Tab-separated table of C-alpha atoms in Angstrom:
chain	number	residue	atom	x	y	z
A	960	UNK	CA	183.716	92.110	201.418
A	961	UNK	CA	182.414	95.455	202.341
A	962	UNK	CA	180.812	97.835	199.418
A	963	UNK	CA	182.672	101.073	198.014
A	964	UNK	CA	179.804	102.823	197.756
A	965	UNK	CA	179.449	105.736	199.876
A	966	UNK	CA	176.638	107.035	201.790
A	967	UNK	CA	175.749	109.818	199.430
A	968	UNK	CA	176.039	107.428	196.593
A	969	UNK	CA	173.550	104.437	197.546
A	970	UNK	CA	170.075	106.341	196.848
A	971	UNK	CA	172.158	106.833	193.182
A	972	UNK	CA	172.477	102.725	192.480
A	973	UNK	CA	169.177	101.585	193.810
A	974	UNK	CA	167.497	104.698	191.423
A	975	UNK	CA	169.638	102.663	188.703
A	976	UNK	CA	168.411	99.398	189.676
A	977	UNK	CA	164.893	100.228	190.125
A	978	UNK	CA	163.730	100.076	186.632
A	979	UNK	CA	165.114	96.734	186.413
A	980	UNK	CA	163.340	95.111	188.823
A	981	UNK	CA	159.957	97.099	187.651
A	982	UNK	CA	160.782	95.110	184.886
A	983	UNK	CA	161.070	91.817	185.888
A	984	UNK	CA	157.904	92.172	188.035
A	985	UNK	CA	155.888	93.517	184.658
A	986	UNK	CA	157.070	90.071	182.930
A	987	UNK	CA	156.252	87.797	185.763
A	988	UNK	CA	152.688	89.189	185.473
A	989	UNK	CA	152.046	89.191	182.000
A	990	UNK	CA	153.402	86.098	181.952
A	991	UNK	CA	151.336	84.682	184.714
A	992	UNK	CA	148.434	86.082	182.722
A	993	UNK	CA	149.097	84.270	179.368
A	994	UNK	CA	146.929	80.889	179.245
A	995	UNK	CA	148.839	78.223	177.611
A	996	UNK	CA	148.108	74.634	176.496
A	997	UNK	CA	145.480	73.512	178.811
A	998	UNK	CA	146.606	69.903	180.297
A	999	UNK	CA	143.332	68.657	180.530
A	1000	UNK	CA	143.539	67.999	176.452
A	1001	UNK	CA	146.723	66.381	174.663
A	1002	UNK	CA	148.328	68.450	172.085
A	1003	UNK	CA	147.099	68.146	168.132
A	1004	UNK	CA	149.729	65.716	165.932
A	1005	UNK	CA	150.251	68.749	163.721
A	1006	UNK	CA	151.626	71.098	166.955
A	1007	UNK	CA	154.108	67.928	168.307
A	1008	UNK	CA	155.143	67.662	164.691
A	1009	UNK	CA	156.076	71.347	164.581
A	1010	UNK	CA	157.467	71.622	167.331
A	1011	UNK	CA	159.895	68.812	167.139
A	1012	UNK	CA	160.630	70.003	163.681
A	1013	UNK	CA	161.661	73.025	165.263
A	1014	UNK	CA	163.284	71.672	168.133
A	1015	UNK	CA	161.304	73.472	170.847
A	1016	UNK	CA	162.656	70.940	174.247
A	1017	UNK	CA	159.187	69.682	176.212
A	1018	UNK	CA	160.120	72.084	179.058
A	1019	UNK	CA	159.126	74.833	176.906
A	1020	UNK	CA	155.737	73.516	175.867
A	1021	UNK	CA	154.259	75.462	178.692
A	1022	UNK	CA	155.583	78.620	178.147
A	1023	UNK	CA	154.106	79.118	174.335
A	1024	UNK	CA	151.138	81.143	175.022
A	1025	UNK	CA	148.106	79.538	173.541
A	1026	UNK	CA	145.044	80.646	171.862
A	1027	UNK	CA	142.901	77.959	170.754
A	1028	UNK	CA	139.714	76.393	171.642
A	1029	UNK	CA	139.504	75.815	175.527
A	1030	UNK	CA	142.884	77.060	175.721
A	1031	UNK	CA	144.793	74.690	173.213
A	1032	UNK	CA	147.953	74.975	171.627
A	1033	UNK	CA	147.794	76.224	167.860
A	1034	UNK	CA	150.524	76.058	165.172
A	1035	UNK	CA	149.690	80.056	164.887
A	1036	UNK	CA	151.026	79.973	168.351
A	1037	UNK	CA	154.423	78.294	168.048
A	1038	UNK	CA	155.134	80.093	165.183
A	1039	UNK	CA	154.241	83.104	166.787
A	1040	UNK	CA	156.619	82.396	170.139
A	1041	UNK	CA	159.075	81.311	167.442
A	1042	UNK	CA	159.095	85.061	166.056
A	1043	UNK	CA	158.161	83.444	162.306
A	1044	UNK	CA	154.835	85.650	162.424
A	1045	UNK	CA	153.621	88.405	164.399
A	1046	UNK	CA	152.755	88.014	168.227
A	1047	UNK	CA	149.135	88.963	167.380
A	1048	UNK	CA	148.784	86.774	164.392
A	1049	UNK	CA	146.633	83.836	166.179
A	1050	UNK	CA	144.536	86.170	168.534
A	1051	UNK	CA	143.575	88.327	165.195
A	1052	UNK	CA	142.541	85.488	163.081
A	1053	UNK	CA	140.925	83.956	165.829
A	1054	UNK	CA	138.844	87.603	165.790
A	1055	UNK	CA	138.197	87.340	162.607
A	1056	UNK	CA	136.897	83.952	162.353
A	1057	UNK	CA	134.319	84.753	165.377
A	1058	UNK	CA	133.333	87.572	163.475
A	1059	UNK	CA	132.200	86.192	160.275
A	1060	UNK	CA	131.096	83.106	162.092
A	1061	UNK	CA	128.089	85.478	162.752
A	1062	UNK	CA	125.890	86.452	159.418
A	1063	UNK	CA	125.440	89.586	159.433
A	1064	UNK	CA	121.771	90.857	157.925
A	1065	UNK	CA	122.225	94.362	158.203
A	1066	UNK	CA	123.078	95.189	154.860
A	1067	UNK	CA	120.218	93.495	153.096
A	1068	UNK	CA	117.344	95.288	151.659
A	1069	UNK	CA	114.338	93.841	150.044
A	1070	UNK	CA	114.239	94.146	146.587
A	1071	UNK	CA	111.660	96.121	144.444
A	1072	UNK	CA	108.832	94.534	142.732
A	1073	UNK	CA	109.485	93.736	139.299
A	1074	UNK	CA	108.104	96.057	136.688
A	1075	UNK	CA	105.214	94.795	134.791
A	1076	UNK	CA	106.818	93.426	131.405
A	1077	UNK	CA	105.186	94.895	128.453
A	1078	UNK	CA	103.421	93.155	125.700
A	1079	UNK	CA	105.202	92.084	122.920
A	1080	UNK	CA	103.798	91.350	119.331
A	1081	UNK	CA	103.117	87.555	118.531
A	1082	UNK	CA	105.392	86.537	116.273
A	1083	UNK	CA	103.633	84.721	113.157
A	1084	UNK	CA	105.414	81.450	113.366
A	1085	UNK	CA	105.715	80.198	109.595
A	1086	UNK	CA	103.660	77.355	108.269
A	1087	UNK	CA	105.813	74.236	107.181
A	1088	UNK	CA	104.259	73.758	103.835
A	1089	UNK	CA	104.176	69.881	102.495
A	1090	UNK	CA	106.607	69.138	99.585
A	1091	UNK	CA	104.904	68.893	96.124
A	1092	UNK	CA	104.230	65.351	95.686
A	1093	UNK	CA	103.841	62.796	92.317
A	1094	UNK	CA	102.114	59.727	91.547
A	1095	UNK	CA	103.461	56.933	90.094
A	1096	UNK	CA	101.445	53.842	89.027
A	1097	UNK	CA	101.839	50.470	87.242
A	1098	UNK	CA	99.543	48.548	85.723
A	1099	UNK	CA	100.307	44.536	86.938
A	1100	UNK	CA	98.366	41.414	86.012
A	1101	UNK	CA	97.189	38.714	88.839
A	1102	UNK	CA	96.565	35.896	86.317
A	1103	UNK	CA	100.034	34.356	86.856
A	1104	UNK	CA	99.228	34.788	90.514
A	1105	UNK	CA	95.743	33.298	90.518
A	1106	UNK	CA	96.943	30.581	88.871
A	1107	UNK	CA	99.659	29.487	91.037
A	1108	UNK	CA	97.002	29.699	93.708
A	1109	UNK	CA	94.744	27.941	92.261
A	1110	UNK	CA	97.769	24.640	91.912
A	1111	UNK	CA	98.800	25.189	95.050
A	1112	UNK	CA	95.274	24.463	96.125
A	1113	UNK	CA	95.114	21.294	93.897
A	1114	UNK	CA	98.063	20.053	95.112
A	1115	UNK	CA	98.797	20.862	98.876
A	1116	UNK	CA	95.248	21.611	99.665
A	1117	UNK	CA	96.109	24.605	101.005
A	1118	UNK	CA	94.881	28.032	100.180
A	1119	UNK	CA	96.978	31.124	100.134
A	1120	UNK	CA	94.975	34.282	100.344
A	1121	UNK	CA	96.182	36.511	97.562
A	1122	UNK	CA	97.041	39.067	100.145
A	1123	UNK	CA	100.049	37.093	101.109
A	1124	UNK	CA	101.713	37.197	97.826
A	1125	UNK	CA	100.955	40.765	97.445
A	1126	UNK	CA	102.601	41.515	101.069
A	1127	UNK	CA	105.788	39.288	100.891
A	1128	UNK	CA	106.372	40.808	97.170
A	1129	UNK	CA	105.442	44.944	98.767
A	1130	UNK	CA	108.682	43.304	101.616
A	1131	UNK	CA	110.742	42.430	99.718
A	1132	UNK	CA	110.904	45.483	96.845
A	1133	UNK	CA	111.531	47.491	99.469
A	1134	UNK	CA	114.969	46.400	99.993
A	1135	UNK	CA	118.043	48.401	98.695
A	1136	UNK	CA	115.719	50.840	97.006
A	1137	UNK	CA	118.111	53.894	95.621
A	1138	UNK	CA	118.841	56.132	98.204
A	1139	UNK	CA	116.327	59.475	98.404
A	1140	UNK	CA	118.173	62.910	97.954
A	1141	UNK	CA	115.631	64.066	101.135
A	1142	UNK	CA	116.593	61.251	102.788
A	1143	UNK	CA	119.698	62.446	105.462
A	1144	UNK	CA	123.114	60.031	106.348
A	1145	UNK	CA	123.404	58.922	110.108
A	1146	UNK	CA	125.914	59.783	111.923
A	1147	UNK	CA	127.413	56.188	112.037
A	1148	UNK	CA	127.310	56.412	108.310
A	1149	UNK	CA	129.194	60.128	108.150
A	1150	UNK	CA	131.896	58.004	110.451
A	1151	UNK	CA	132.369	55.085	107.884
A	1152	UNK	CA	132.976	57.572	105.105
A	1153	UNK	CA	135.410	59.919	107.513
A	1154	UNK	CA	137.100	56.247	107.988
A	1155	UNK	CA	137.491	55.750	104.526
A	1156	UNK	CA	134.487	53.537	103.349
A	1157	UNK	CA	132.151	54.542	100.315
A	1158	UNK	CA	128.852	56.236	100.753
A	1159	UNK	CA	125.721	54.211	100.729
A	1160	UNK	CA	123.784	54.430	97.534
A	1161	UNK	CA	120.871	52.359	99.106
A	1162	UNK	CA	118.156	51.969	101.976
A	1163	UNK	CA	115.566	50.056	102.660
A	1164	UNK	CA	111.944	51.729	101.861
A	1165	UNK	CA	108.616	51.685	103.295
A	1166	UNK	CA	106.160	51.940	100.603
A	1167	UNK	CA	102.930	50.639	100.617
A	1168	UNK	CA	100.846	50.772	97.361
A	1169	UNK	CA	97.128	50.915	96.544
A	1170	UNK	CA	95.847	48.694	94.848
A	1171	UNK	CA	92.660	49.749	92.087
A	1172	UNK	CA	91.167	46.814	90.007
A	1173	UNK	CA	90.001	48.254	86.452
A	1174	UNK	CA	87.407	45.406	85.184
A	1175	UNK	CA	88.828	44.453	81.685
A	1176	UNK	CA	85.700	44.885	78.738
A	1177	UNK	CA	84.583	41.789	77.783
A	1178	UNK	CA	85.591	40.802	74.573
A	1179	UNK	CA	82.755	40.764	71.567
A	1180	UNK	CA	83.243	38.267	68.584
A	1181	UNK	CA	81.400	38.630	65.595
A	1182	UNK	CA	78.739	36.723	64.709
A	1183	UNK	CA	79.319	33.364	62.566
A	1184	UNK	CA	77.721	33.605	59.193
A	1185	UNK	CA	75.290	30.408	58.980
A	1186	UNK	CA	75.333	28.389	56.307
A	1187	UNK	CA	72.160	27.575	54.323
A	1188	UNK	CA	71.184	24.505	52.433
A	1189	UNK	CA	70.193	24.165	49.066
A	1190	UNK	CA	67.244	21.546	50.035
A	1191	UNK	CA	66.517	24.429	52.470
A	1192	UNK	CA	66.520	27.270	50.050
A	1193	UNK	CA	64.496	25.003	47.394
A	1194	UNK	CA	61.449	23.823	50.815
A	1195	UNK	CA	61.247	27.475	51.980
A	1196	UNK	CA	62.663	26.842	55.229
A	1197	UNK	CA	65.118	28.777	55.427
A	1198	UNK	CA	65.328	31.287	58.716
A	1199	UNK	CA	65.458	35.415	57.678
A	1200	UNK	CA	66.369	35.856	61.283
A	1201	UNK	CA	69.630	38.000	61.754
A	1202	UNK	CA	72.967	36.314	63.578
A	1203	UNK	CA	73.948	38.094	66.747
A	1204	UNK	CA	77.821	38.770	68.115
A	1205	UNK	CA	78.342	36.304	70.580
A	1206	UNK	CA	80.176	37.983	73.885
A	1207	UNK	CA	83.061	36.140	75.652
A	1208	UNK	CA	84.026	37.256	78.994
A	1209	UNK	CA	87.511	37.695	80.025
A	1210	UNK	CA	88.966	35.101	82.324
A	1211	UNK	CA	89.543	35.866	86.320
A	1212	UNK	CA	92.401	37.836	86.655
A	1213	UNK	CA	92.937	39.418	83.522
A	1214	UNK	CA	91.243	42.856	84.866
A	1215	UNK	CA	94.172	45.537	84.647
A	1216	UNK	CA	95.333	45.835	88.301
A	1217	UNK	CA	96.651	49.305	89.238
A	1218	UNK	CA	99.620	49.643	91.692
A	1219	UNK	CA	100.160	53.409	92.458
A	1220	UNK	CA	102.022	55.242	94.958
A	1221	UNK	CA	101.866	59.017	96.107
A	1222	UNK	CA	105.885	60.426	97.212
A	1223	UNK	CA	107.343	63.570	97.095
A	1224	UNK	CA	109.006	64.713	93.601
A	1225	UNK	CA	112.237	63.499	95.109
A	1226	UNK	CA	111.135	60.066	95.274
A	1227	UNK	CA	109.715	59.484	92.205
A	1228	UNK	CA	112.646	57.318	90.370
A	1229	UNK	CA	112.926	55.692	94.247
A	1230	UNK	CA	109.050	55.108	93.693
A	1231	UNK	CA	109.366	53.617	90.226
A	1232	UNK	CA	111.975	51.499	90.782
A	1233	UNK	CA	109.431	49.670	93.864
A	1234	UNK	CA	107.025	49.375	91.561
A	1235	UNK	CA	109.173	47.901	88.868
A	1236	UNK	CA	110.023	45.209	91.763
A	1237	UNK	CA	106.771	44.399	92.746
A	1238	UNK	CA	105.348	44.096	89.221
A	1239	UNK	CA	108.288	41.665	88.102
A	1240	UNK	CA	107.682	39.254	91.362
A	1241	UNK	CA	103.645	39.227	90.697
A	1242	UNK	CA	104.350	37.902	87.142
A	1243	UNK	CA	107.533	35.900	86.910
A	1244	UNK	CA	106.896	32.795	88.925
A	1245	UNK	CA	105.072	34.547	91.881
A	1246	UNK	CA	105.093	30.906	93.445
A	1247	UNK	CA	108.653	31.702	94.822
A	1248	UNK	CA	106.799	34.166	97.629
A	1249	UNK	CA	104.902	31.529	99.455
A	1250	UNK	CA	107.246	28.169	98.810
């Protein structure tokens, strides 16, 4: 079929044409010089799952331009050739990350030495003073426990220092003692109460008391008037000398034993009431402590 175009008018169509075919040549060599997915590695699961999620055919696989490590295919990339981000997306975050993959030192500077701190008054710290404290004493009697030593001794042959009775009666006073206003709840005690139970009035205690023996004075009787005989009287023989008191000594473990304890003024009815407790074990039937 032969053209319609005349002489005068061919140098007119290829000038048309030209830029076309410029422009075709520019794409072939950009394109040429895009690196895609590098064969020698397989693709990451996350890029096959995007792409078949997006329906990109294999055939195309080597046409998304690709900017990862040793050439590999990114999800940046296919969402890139997909027109979902910018073209320039991937290659600027891949910038970036080499960038501030490098620490960068420049901006430090080394810090000034410390100014000397100044001297600062010693504050007095305040003296814990002890709380004013009481005595208490009783006065008990060891007869009733010497002599329930002494039959248990008679009988079983066996002799119980009087230490013993004094520490089992010291253990066991000290149980359920009143509770001491100083003395603070626990916490598993503050949780009863929240729960509903009653406070605890009681506690056990930990006194120990001291122990001072007071010797008991012997007891003086007066002396017997004697008798004189008349036959006496009548021979002369009778004696002008003058009748002396006659001194009895008290019997072992009459002496006035004093049990005393030293506790704060907040203690002192706690105190008492111990002492109370050990005075009525060492004198009614103290043989209970050991048998």
């Amino acid at each position: 079929m032969a053209s319609s175009f005349t002489v005068r008018q061919i140098p007119a169509v290829l000038a048309r044409r030209q830029p076309r075919v410029l422009g075709t040549t520019r794409r072939l060599a950009s394109s040429s010089a895009v690196q895609t997915q590098n064969p020698a590695y397989p693709l990451y699961p996350s890029v096959i799952q995007l792409l078949h999620e997006k329906g990109i055919p294999d055939s195309e696989f080597s046409k998304i331009p690709a900017s990862g490590p040793k050439g590999r295919l990114l999800k940046g990339d296919v969402l890139a050739y997909l027109g979902s981000i910018p073209a320039d997306y991937p290659a600027t975050q891949q910038a970036r990350f080499d960038k501030l993959a490098h620490l960068d030192l420049s901006n430090i500077k080394i810090a000034a030495p410390p100014k000397p701190a100044e001297p600062q008054p010693v504050a007095e710290e305040p003296v814990a003073r002890p709380p004013p404290t009481t005595s208490v004493a009783v006065s008990i009697s060891l007869a009733t426990v010497l002599s329930v030593q002494k039959k248990i001794q008679e009988t079983l042959g066996v002799n119980v220092p009087l230490a013993t009775f004094l520490a089992r009666a010291t253990d066991l006073a000290n149980d359920d003692l009143p509770r001491s206003s100083r003395e603070k709840q626990s916490a598993d005690e503050l949780f009863d109460e929240v729960l509903g139970a009653k406070p605890i009035q009681t506690s056990r205690g930990d006194y120990v008391p001291e122990l001072n023996a007071v010797e008991a004075p012997s007891a003086v009787q007066p002396a017997k008037p004697v008798k004189e005989d008349i036959i006496d009287i009548l021979s002369g023989k009778v004696s002008k000398a003058v009748p002396r008191p006659s001194v009895v000594e008290a019997p072992a473990g009459s002496a006035a034993n004093v049990f005393s304890l030293t506790v704060p003024v907040e203690e002192e009815k706690r105190a008492r009431v111990f002492l109370d407790r050990v005075k009525a074990l060492l004198t009614v039937e103290p043989g209970r402590l050991v048998l």
